[in-house]
Coordinates of C-alpha atoms and ligand atoms in Angstrom, one line a residue:
Chain A
M1 CA -0.2 13.7 -3.3
I2 CA 2.6 12.7 -2.9
R3 CA 3.8 14.9 -0.5
A4 CA 0.7 13.5 1.7
E5 CA 2.4 10.1 1.0
L6 CA 6.1 11.8 2.6
T7 CA 4.3 13.3 5.9
K8 CA 2.9 9.5 5.7
I9 CA 6.3 7.4 5.8
R10 CA 8.3 10.1 7.7
T11 CA 5.2 10.6 11.2
L12 CA 5.4 7.4 11.5
R13 CA 8.3 6.1 14.2
S14 CA 8.6 2.4 12.6
T15 CA 10.4 4.1 9.9
F16 CA 13.3 5.3 11.8
W17 CA 13.6 2.2 13.4
V18 CA 13.8 -0.3 10.0
F19 CA 16.1 2.4 8.4
L20 CA 18.6 2.7 11.0
A21 CA 18.4 -1.5 11.2
T22 CA 19.2 -1.5 7.2
F23 CA 22.1 0.7 7.7
A24 CA 23.4 -0.9 11.0
L25 CA 23.2 -4.7 10.0
C26 CA 24.6 -3.6 6.6
V27 CA 27.4 -1.6 8.0
G28 CA 28.1 -3.7 11.3
L29 CA 28.2 -7.0 9.7
G30 CA 29.8 -5.9 6.9
F31 CA 32.7 -4.7 8.7
L32 CA 32.3 -8.0 10.9
I33 CA 32.2 -10.7 8.0
G34 CA 35.2 -7.8 6.7
L35 CA 37.0 -9.0 9.5
S36 CA 36.4 -12.5 9.4
F37 CA 37.4 -13.2 6.2
R38 CA 40.7 -11.2 7.1
N39 CA 42.7 -14.2 9.1
I40 CA 41.3 -17.0 6.5
A41 CA 44.2 -18.8 5.1
D42 CA 42.1 -20.0 1.7
A43 CA 43.3 -17.7 -0.5
G44 CA 40.3 -18.5 -3.0
A45 CA 38.5 -16.7 0.0
D46 CA 36.5 -14.1 -1.9
S47 CA 36.4 -10.7 -1.0
L48 CA 33.9 -9.3 -3.1
F49 CA 32.2 -12.3 -1.7
A50 CA 32.2 -10.5 2.2
S51 CA 31.3 -6.9 0.5
F52 CA 28.0 -8.0 -0.2
Y53 CA 27.7 -10.6 1.7
A54 CA 25.7 -8.7 4.7
V55 CA 22.8 -7.5 1.7
T56 CA 21.3 -10.8 2.6
L57 CA 20.4 -9.8 6.5
G58 CA 20.3 -6.4 5.8
Q59 CA 17.6 -6.5 3.7
I60 CA 14.9 -7.5 6.3
A61 CA 14.8 -4.7 7.9
L62 CA 14.4 -3.0 4.6
V63 CA 11.8 -5.2 3.8
V64 CA 9.9 -5.1 7.6
F65 CA 9.5 -1.2 6.1
G66 CA 8.4 -1.7 2.6
V67 CA 5.4 -4.3 3.8
F68 CA 4.3 -1.4 6.6
V69 CA 4.2 1.0 4.1
I70 CA 0.3 -0.2 2.8
S71 CA 0.2 -3.2 5.5
S72 CA -0.7 0.0 8.4
E73 CA -2.9 1.7 6.2
Y74 CA -5.1 -1.8 6.4
S75 CA -4.5 -2.6 9.9
S76 CA -5.2 1.2 11.4
G77 CA -7.9 1.7 8.8
T78 CA -5.9 4.9 7.0
I79 CA -6.8 3.1 3.6
H80 CA -11.1 3.9 4.2
A81 CA -9.7 8.1 4.6
S82 CA -6.5 7.4 1.8
L83 CA -9.0 6.1 -0.6
A84 CA -12.1 8.6 0.0
A85 CA -9.5 11.4 -0.5
T86 CA -7.6 9.7 -3.1
P87 CA -10.5 7.5 -4.8
R88 CA -8.6 6.6 -7.5
R89 CA -6.7 3.4 -6.8
G90 CA -4.3 3.2 -9.4
R91 CA -3.1 7.4 -8.6
F92 CA -3.0 6.3 -4.7
F93 CA -0.9 3.7 -5.4
L94 CA 1.3 5.6 -7.8
A95 CA 1.6 8.6 -5.2
K96 CA 2.6 5.8 -2.6
L97 CA 5.3 4.4 -4.9
A98 CA 6.6 8.2 -6.2
A99 CA 7.2 8.6 -2.3
T100 CA 8.9 5.6 -1.3
T101 CA 11.1 4.8 -3.7
P102 CA 13.2 7.9 -3.9
V103 CA 13.5 8.0 0.2
V104 CA 14.6 4.2 0.0
L105 CA 17.0 4.8 -2.9
V106 CA 19.0 7.2 -0.5
L107 CA 18.7 5.1 2.1
S108 CA 19.9 2.0 0.3
L109 CA 22.7 4.0 -1.5
V110 CA 23.6 6.2 1.5
T111 CA 23.7 2.2 3.5
I112 CA 25.8 0.0 -0.1
V113 CA 28.6 2.8 0.2
S114 CA 29.0 2.6 4.3
M115 CA 28.4 -0.8 3.8
F116 CA 31.3 -1.9 1.2
F117 CA 34.2 0.7 2.7
A118 CA 33.0 -1.0 6.2
A119 CA 33.9 -4.0 4.9
R120 CA 37.0 -3.7 3.5
A121 CA 38.2 -2.2 6.8
G122 CA 36.8 -4.8 8.2
L123 CA 39.6 -6.9 4.8
G124 CA 42.2 -5.1 6.3
P125 CA 45.2 -6.3 3.7
R126 CA 42.4 -8.4 1.1
A127 CA 40.8 -5.4 0.7
V128 CA 39.6 -4.7 -2.8
P129 CA 39.7 -1.3 -4.6
F130 CA 36.3 0.0 -4.9
D131 CA 33.4 -1.7 -7.2
A132 CA 31.3 0.7 -8.7
R133 CA 29.5 -2.2 -10.6
G134 CA 28.8 -4.1 -7.4
V135 CA 28.0 -0.8 -4.9
A136 CA 25.5 0.4 -7.5
G137 CA 24.1 -3.5 -8.4
A138 CA 23.7 -3.8 -4.7
T139 CA 21.9 -0.3 -3.8
V140 CA 19.4 -0.9 -7.1
Y141 CA 18.7 -4.1 -5.6
L142 CA 18.3 -3.4 -2.3
T143 CA 15.4 -0.8 -3.7
L144 CA 14.2 -3.5 -5.9
I145 CA 13.2 -5.7 -3.4
C146 CA 11.5 -3.3 -0.8
L147 CA 9.2 -2.3 -3.4
F148 CA 8.7 -6.3 -4.7
A149 CA 7.5 -6.3 -0.4
T150 CA 5.0 -3.3 -0.7
G151 CA 3.5 -5.5 -3.8
V152 CA 3.1 -8.5 -2.1
A153 CA 1.6 -6.5 1.0
T154 CA -0.9 -4.9 -1.4
M155 CA -1.9 -8.5 -2.8
L156 CA -1.7 -9.9 1.1
R157 CA -3.1 -6.2 3.3
S158 CA -1.4 -7.8 6.1
A159 CA 2.2 -8.0 7.7
A160 CA 1.9 -11.1 9.0
G161 CA 1.0 -12.7 5.9
S162 CA 3.1 -11.1 3.5
L163 CA 6.1 -11.4 6.0
A164 CA 5.2 -15.1 7.1
I165 CA 6.7 -15.4 2.9
L166 CA 8.7 -13.0 2.3
L167 CA 11.1 -13.8 5.2
P168 CA 11.8 -17.6 4.8
L169 CA 11.8 -16.7 0.6
L170 CA 14.9 -14.3 2.0
F171 CA 16.1 -16.4 4.7
L172 CA 16.9 -19.6 1.9
G173 CA 18.9 -17.4 -0.5
S174 CA 21.4 -15.5 2.8
Q175 CA 21.4 -19.3 3.8
G176 CA 23.6 -20.7 0.8
L177 CA 20.2 -23.2 -0.1
G178 CA 20.6 -21.4 -4.0
N179 CA 24.3 -23.7 -4.9
I180 CA 23.0 -26.6 -3.8
P181 CA 22.9 -27.7 -7.6
K182 CA 19.6 -29.6 -8.0
V183 CA 17.9 -26.7 -5.8
K184 CA 19.8 -24.3 -7.3
T185 CA 18.1 -24.6 -10.8
I186 CA 15.2 -23.5 -9.7
T187 CA 16.0 -20.9 -6.6
Q188 CA 18.6 -19.1 -8.8
Y189 CA 15.6 -17.4 -10.6
L190 CA 14.1 -16.4 -7.2
P191 CA 13.6 -12.4 -7.0
D192 CA 17.0 -11.9 -4.3
Q193 CA 18.9 -14.6 -6.0
T194 CA 18.8 -12.7 -9.6
A195 CA 20.7 -10.2 -8.0
W196 CA 23.8 -12.4 -6.4
V197 CA 25.6 -12.1 -9.7
I198 CA 26.0 -8.2 -9.4
M199 CA 26.9 -8.1 -5.7
H200 CA 29.4 -11.3 -6.4
L201 CA 27.5 -13.3 -4.4
T202 CA 27.0 -16.6 -6.3
G203 CA 31.2 -17.2 -5.5
P204 CA 34.3 -16.5 -7.7
P205 CA 33.7 -17.0 -11.3
G206 CA 34.9 -20.1 -13.4
S207 CA 33.4 -22.7 -10.7
A208 CA 30.6 -24.7 -11.8
Q209 CA 28.9 -25.2 -8.8
F210 CA 28.4 -21.4 -9.4
E211 CA 27.0 -20.7 -12.9
R212 CA 24.4 -19.0 -13.8
P213 CA 22.6 -19.2 -17.1
Y214 CA 22.4 -15.1 -16.8
G215 CA 24.9 -11.9 -16.4
P216 CA 25.1 -9.8 -13.6
W217 CA 23.0 -7.0 -15.6
T218 CA 20.2 -9.5 -16.6
G219 CA 20.0 -11.1 -12.9
L220 CA 19.1 -8.2 -11.8
A221 CA 16.6 -7.5 -14.7
L222 CA 14.9 -10.4 -13.6
T223 CA 14.4 -9.2 -10.1
A224 CA 13.5 -6.0 -11.5
L225 CA 10.8 -8.0 -13.4
W226 CA 9.4 -9.7 -10.4
T227 CA 9.2 -6.7 -8.5
L228 CA 7.2 -5.1 -11.5
A229 CA 5.1 -8.4 -11.2
A230 CA 4.7 -8.0 -7.5
L231 CA 3.8 -4.4 -7.7
L232 CA 1.0 -5.3 -10.5
G233 CA -0.4 -7.8 -8.2
G234 CA -0.6 -5.6 -5.6
Y235 CA -2.3 -2.9 -8.1
A236 CA -5.3 -5.4 -9.7
V237 CA -6.2 -6.4 -6.1
L238 CA -6.0 -2.6 -5.0
R239 CA -8.6 -1.8 -7.7
K240 CA -10.6 -5.2 -7.7
R241 CA -11.5 -5.7 -4.2
D242 CA -13.6 -3.4 -1.8
V243 CA -12.0 -2.1 1.3
Chain B
M1 CA -28.0 7.1 -6.5
H2 CA -29.7 4.6 -8.0
N3 CA -31.0 0.7 -7.6
L4 CA -28.3 0.8 -5.6
S5 CA -27.5 -2.7 -4.2
K6 CA -25.0 -5.3 -2.9
S7 CA -24.7 -8.6 -1.7
Y8 CA -21.9 -10.0 0.2
G9 CA -22.3 -13.9 -0.6
S10 CA -25.6 -14.6 -0.4
T11 CA -26.8 -11.7 2.0
K12 CA -28.4 -8.7 0.0
A13 CA -26.7 -5.4 2.1
V14 CA -27.9 -3.3 0.1
D15 CA -31.4 -4.0 -1.8
G16 CA -32.3 -1.8 -4.7
L17 CA -31.9 1.8 -3.1
S18 CA -33.1 4.5 -4.8
F19 CA -33.0 8.1 -3.7
T20 CA -32.6 11.5 -3.8
I21 CA -30.6 14.0 -0.8
H22 CA -30.6 17.9 -0.6
P23 CA -28.7 20.2 0.2
G24 CA -30.1 23.0 2.9
R25 CA -31.5 20.6 5.3
V26 CA -30.5 17.2 7.7
T27 CA -31.6 14.7 6.4
G28 CA -31.7 11.3 8.8
F29 CA -30.6 8.4 7.5
L30 CA -32.5 5.5 9.6
G31 CA -32.3 1.8 10.0
A32 CA -31.9 -1.2 12.4
N33 CA -28.2 -2.7 12.9
G34 CA -27.6 -4.7 9.8
A35 CA -30.0 -2.8 7.8
G36 CA -27.4 -1.5 5.0
K37 CA -26.2 1.9 6.5
S38 CA -22.5 1.6 6.3
T39 CA -22.6 -0.1 3.5
T40 CA -24.4 2.2 1.4
M41 CA -22.6 4.8 2.4
R42 CA -19.3 3.2 1.6
M43 CA -20.5 2.7 -1.7
M44 CA -20.7 6.6 -1.8
L45 CA -17.5 7.1 -1.7
G46 CA -16.2 4.2 -3.9
L47 CA -15.5 2.7 -1.1
A48 CA -17.1 -0.8 -1.9
R49 CA -18.2 -1.2 -5.6
P50 CA -22.3 -1.3 -5.9
S51 CA -23.5 -4.9 -7.6
T52 CA -26.0 -2.4 -9.4
G53 CA -26.8 0.7 -9.3
H54 CA -24.8 3.7 -9.3
V55 CA -24.2 7.1 -6.8
L56 CA -24.3 10.8 -8.6
I57 CA -22.7 13.5 -7.1
D58 CA -24.0 16.6 -8.7
G59 CA -24.1 14.8 -11.5
V60 CA -20.4 12.4 -11.4
P61 CA -19.2 9.4 -9.0
Y62 CA -17.5 10.5 -6.9
Q63 CA -14.2 8.6 -7.6
H64 CA -14.1 11.8 -10.0
L65 CA -14.1 14.4 -8.4
T66 CA -10.9 16.1 -8.1
R67 CA -9.9 17.3 -4.7
P68 CA -13.3 15.2 -3.4
L69 CA -12.2 16.5 0.0
T70 CA -13.4 19.5 -0.8
K71 CA -16.4 18.9 -2.2
V72 CA -17.7 15.8 0.1
G73 CA -16.7 14.7 4.1
A74 CA -17.1 11.8 5.0
L75 CA -17.4 10.5 9.0
L76 CA -17.5 6.9 8.4
E77 CA -14.9 5.0 10.6
T78 CA -14.1 6.2 14.2
R79 CA -10.8 5.2 13.9
S80 CA -9.1 5.9 11.4
A81 CA -5.8 7.6 12.0
H82 CA -2.7 5.4 12.5
P83 CA -2.8 5.1 16.2
G84 CA 1.6 6.2 16.0
R85 CA 0.9 9.3 14.0
R86 CA -0.4 12.9 16.2
A87 CA -4.0 14.3 15.5
Y88 CA -2.8 17.4 13.6
Q89 CA -0.4 14.9 11.4
H90 CA -3.4 12.5 10.6
L91 CA -5.5 15.8 9.4
R92 CA -1.6 17.4 8.0
W93 CA -1.1 14.3 5.0
L94 CA -4.7 14.4 4.7
A95 CA -4.8 18.4 3.8
Q96 CA -1.7 17.4 2.1
S97 CA -3.6 15.1 -0.6
N98 CA -6.4 16.7 -1.2
N99 CA -4.2 20.4 -1.6
I100 CA -6.0 22.0 1.1
P101 CA -4.2 25.0 3.0
A102 CA -2.9 23.5 5.6
S103 CA -3.9 26.7 8.3
R104 CA -7.2 24.9 7.4
V105 CA -5.5 22.0 10.3
E106 CA -5.9 24.5 12.9
A107 CA -8.7 25.3 11.8
V108 CA -11.1 22.5 12.0
L109 CA -8.9 21.2 15.6
E110 CA -10.2 24.2 17.2
E111 CA -14.0 23.6 15.7
V112 CA -14.2 20.0 16.9
G113 CA -12.1 21.2 20.4
L114 CA -9.0 19.3 20.3
Q115 CA -7.0 22.2 20.0
N116 CA -4.6 21.1 23.4
E117 CA -5.0 17.1 22.1
K118 CA -3.3 18.2 19.0
S119 CA 0.2 16.5 19.6
K120 CA -1.8 13.3 21.1
R121 CA -1.1 10.5 19.2
A122 CA -4.2 8.8 17.7
K123 CA -3.5 5.4 20.3
G124 CA -4.0 8.2 23.5
F125 CA -7.6 8.8 22.1
S126 CA -10.7 7.4 24.1
L127 CA -13.6 7.1 21.5
G128 CA -15.4 10.7 22.3
M129 CA -12.1 12.3 20.7
A130 CA -11.3 10.0 17.9
Q131 CA -15.3 10.2 17.2
R132 CA -13.9 14.0 17.3
L133 CA -10.8 13.3 15.0
A134 CA -12.3 11.6 12.7
I135 CA -14.9 14.7 12.5
A136 CA -12.5 17.6 11.9
A137 CA -11.4 15.3 8.9
A138 CA -14.2 15.4 7.4
L139 CA -14.6 19.2 7.8
L140 CA -11.2 19.9 6.7
G141 CA -12.0 20.8 3.2
D142 CA -14.9 22.8 4.1
P143 CA -16.8 20.2 1.9
P144 CA -20.6 21.2 0.9
I145 CA -21.5 17.4 1.4
L146 CA -21.2 16.1 5.0
L147 CA -21.6 11.8 5.0
L148 CA -21.9 11.5 8.7
D149 CA -21.8 7.5 10.1
E150 CA -22.8 7.5 13.3
P151 CA -21.2 11.3 14.5
V152 CA -22.8 10.8 17.9
N153 CA -21.6 7.3 18.7
G154 CA -19.3 7.7 21.4
L155 CA -18.8 11.4 22.1
D156 CA -20.6 13.0 25.9
P157 CA -24.2 15.3 26.1
E158 CA -21.9 17.7 25.3
G159 CA -20.3 16.8 22.7
I160 CA -23.7 15.4 22.0
I161 CA -25.0 19.1 21.5
W162 CA -22.2 19.9 19.7
I163 CA -22.5 18.2 17.1
R164 CA -26.6 18.2 16.9
E165 CA -26.3 21.9 17.0
L166 CA -23.5 22.0 14.2
M167 CA -25.3 19.5 11.6
K168 CA -28.0 21.8 11.6
S169 CA -25.3 25.3 11.3
L170 CA -24.1 23.1 8.4
A171 CA -27.7 22.7 6.5
A172 CA -28.7 26.4 7.2
Q173 CA -25.6 27.2 5.3
G174 CA -27.4 25.5 2.2
R175 CA -24.8 22.1 2.6
T176 CA -25.7 18.6 3.0
V177 CA -25.6 16.9 5.2
F178 CA -27.2 13.4 5.4
V179 CA -26.3 11.7 8.9
S180 CA -26.8 8.2 9.3
S181 CA -28.5 6.5 13.2
H182 CA -30.1 4.5 14.7
L183 CA -30.8 7.1 17.8
L184 CA -34.5 8.2 17.2
G185 CA -34.7 10.6 19.7
E186 CA -31.9 12.5 18.4
M187 CA -32.8 12.6 14.6
A188 CA -36.6 13.8 15.6
N189 CA -33.9 16.6 17.2
T190 CA -31.7 17.4 14.3
A191 CA -33.0 16.3 11.0
E192 CA -36.5 17.1 8.5
H193 CA -36.3 15.1 6.2
L194 CA -35.3 10.8 7.2
I195 CA -35.0 8.1 4.9
V196 CA -35.9 4.8 6.9
I197 CA -34.1 1.6 5.3
D198 CA -35.1 -2.3 6.6
H199 CA -32.6 -5.0 4.6
G200 CA -31.3 -3.0 2.4
R201 CA -34.5 -1.5 0.8
V202 CA -36.1 1.6 1.3
L203 CA -39.1 1.7 3.7
A204 CA -40.0 5.5 3.9
D205 CA -38.0 9.0 1.8
T206 CA -40.3 12.4 3.4
T207 CA -40.0 15.1 5.6
V208 CA -40.1 13.8 9.7
S209 CA -43.1 15.3 10.2
A210 CA -45.2 13.6 7.5
F211 CA -43.2 10.6 8.9
I212 CA -44.6 10.8 12.2
G213 CA -48.2 11.7 11.3
E214 CA -50.6 10.0 13.5
S215 CA -48.2 8.4 15.6
T216 CA -47.5 10.1 19.7
S217 CA -43.6 9.9 18.6
L218 CA -41.0 8.9 15.8
E219 CA -39.9 6.0 18.3
D220 CA -43.6 5.1 18.2
A221 CA -44.2 6.0 13.6
Y222 CA -40.4 3.9 13.3
L223 CA -42.2 1.0 15.1
R224 CA -44.6 0.7 12.8
V225 CA -42.9 0.9 9.3
I226 CA -40.5 -1.4 10.7
Q227 CA -42.8 -4.0 11.9
R228 CA -45.2 -3.3 8.4
Ligands
ATP301 N1 -16.9 -6.1 4.5 C1 -18.8 -7.1 4.4 N2 -18.6 -8.6 4.4 C2 -19.7 -9.7 4.7 N3 -20.4 -8.7 5.0 C3 -21.1 -7.7 5.6 C4 -20.2 -7.2 5.0 N4 -20.1 -5.1 5.1 C5 -21.4 -5.5 5.6 N5 -21.9 -6.9 5.5 C6 -23.3 -7.3 6.1 O1 -24.4 -6.4 5.2 C7 -24.9 -6.2 6.5 C8 -25.3 -4.7 6.5 O2 -24.4 -4.1 7.3 P1 -24.1 -2.2 7.2 O3 -22.7 -2.5 8.5 O4 -24.2 -2.2 6.1 O5 -24.9 -2.2 8.4 P2 -25.8 -1.0 9.6 O6 -27.2 -0.6 8.9 O7 -24.6 0.4 9.2 O8 -25.8 -1.6 10.7 P3 -25.2 -0.8 11.7 O9 -25.9 -0.1 13.2 O10 -24.9 -1.7 13.0 O11 -24.1 0.5 11.5 C9 -25.0 -7.1 7.3 O12 -25.8 -8.5 7.4 C10 -23.7 -7.2 7.3 O13 -23.7 -8.3 8.2
MG302 MG1 -23.3 0.9 10.5

């Protein structure tokens, strides 16, 4: 069953393109952001921030993949064949997740490590030493946000509807809205922003503006909770509704 | 199948159907557009949940079958392959999902006459080719039970003769063949037994010859039953 889901992933051309886009965006932007930070005179400018910021844009491509994994079943009518072949809906969903997760995890790891070194090359003299926690956190985050997208898309079934929710949500984060004091109270708990601490995207430690009431690992755990909630919601809808 | 019903809002698509389908013969499932044929077949596969009643396949609900494709082969939708996938890729994942040997993929492609189109993407398939691919998917697990919703749809004259003979030979091998259609002439040629429904209710459950009875043709008999 898992093998069948892997074959499905492999035989869609969009898979290749969104994976390439994820990698290219993270690595390319990582380098450019590093480069732009190299010449900033401000000593407070955070090189770690520069090393990870590209994730906020590169993730978009992987989120599209997370959506397509399930929405393509509905748009093409393949869901009928899938559920006729695997009528236990929970099993079908688990097989899909079991096939998707390792693939996305490997892609995330390769992407994040490459991005970190691309950013380091860009930063030149301002480069920071290898940050294992940040790299691990960003890898897990990228995988979690992709699965979060799969959960949302399983609830909504349509790619357009899912992206209409996910893209504004993620842009909200990348545009730094999370650091505006009043708005922050709420937005800091959004599924992407909870992972910002571990990726050093909340700014240098100590400045009150960027202070978060949770630590790096707790934040990542909050993202995982969001993902779990979305997947459980997706499972509930999949179980309950006709196709 | 016992007391099977399905409502969509206030529409009763299927309204208390009870019947049994037997192996070794082609059973035709007749009814006007919107009579509830497709809805009934979706419920047989657990794709739609009945409002009341249940369907048992050799005593168990479809959802409880392990490797269901080796027990029941179904054609519900003409286009169920992803447009970007090649014909053989679609059959391959289906085979993998039910532990069906990969050699069956080639075998069914040949059986439906798609061996030369097997590397084509489904998006480039004509209606008839898509229908053949869907039939290949139904045959993939070499199942003893076949559920076919309007299999003739989109086939050329040669294809129509082919599927007619295929259904008869599958039944002759002792399999259960349940086929919906509103093409009466086709049913008269293929089916031995008929189940006629209208507005989700069974109007007749009998052999073709008994159904025709006094009437001059199947069409004549059908119209009489429907208008009653
Ligand atoms: N998903 C759905 N939502 C709402 N109504 C539906 C749905 N599916 C079917 N119906 C309604 O149920 C009734 C039976 O439809 P069904 O598709 O089962 O008929 P059918 O006998 O297969 O017709 P046809 O010969 O045209 O294929 C129709 O009135 C239809 O409008
Ligand atoms: Mg129909």
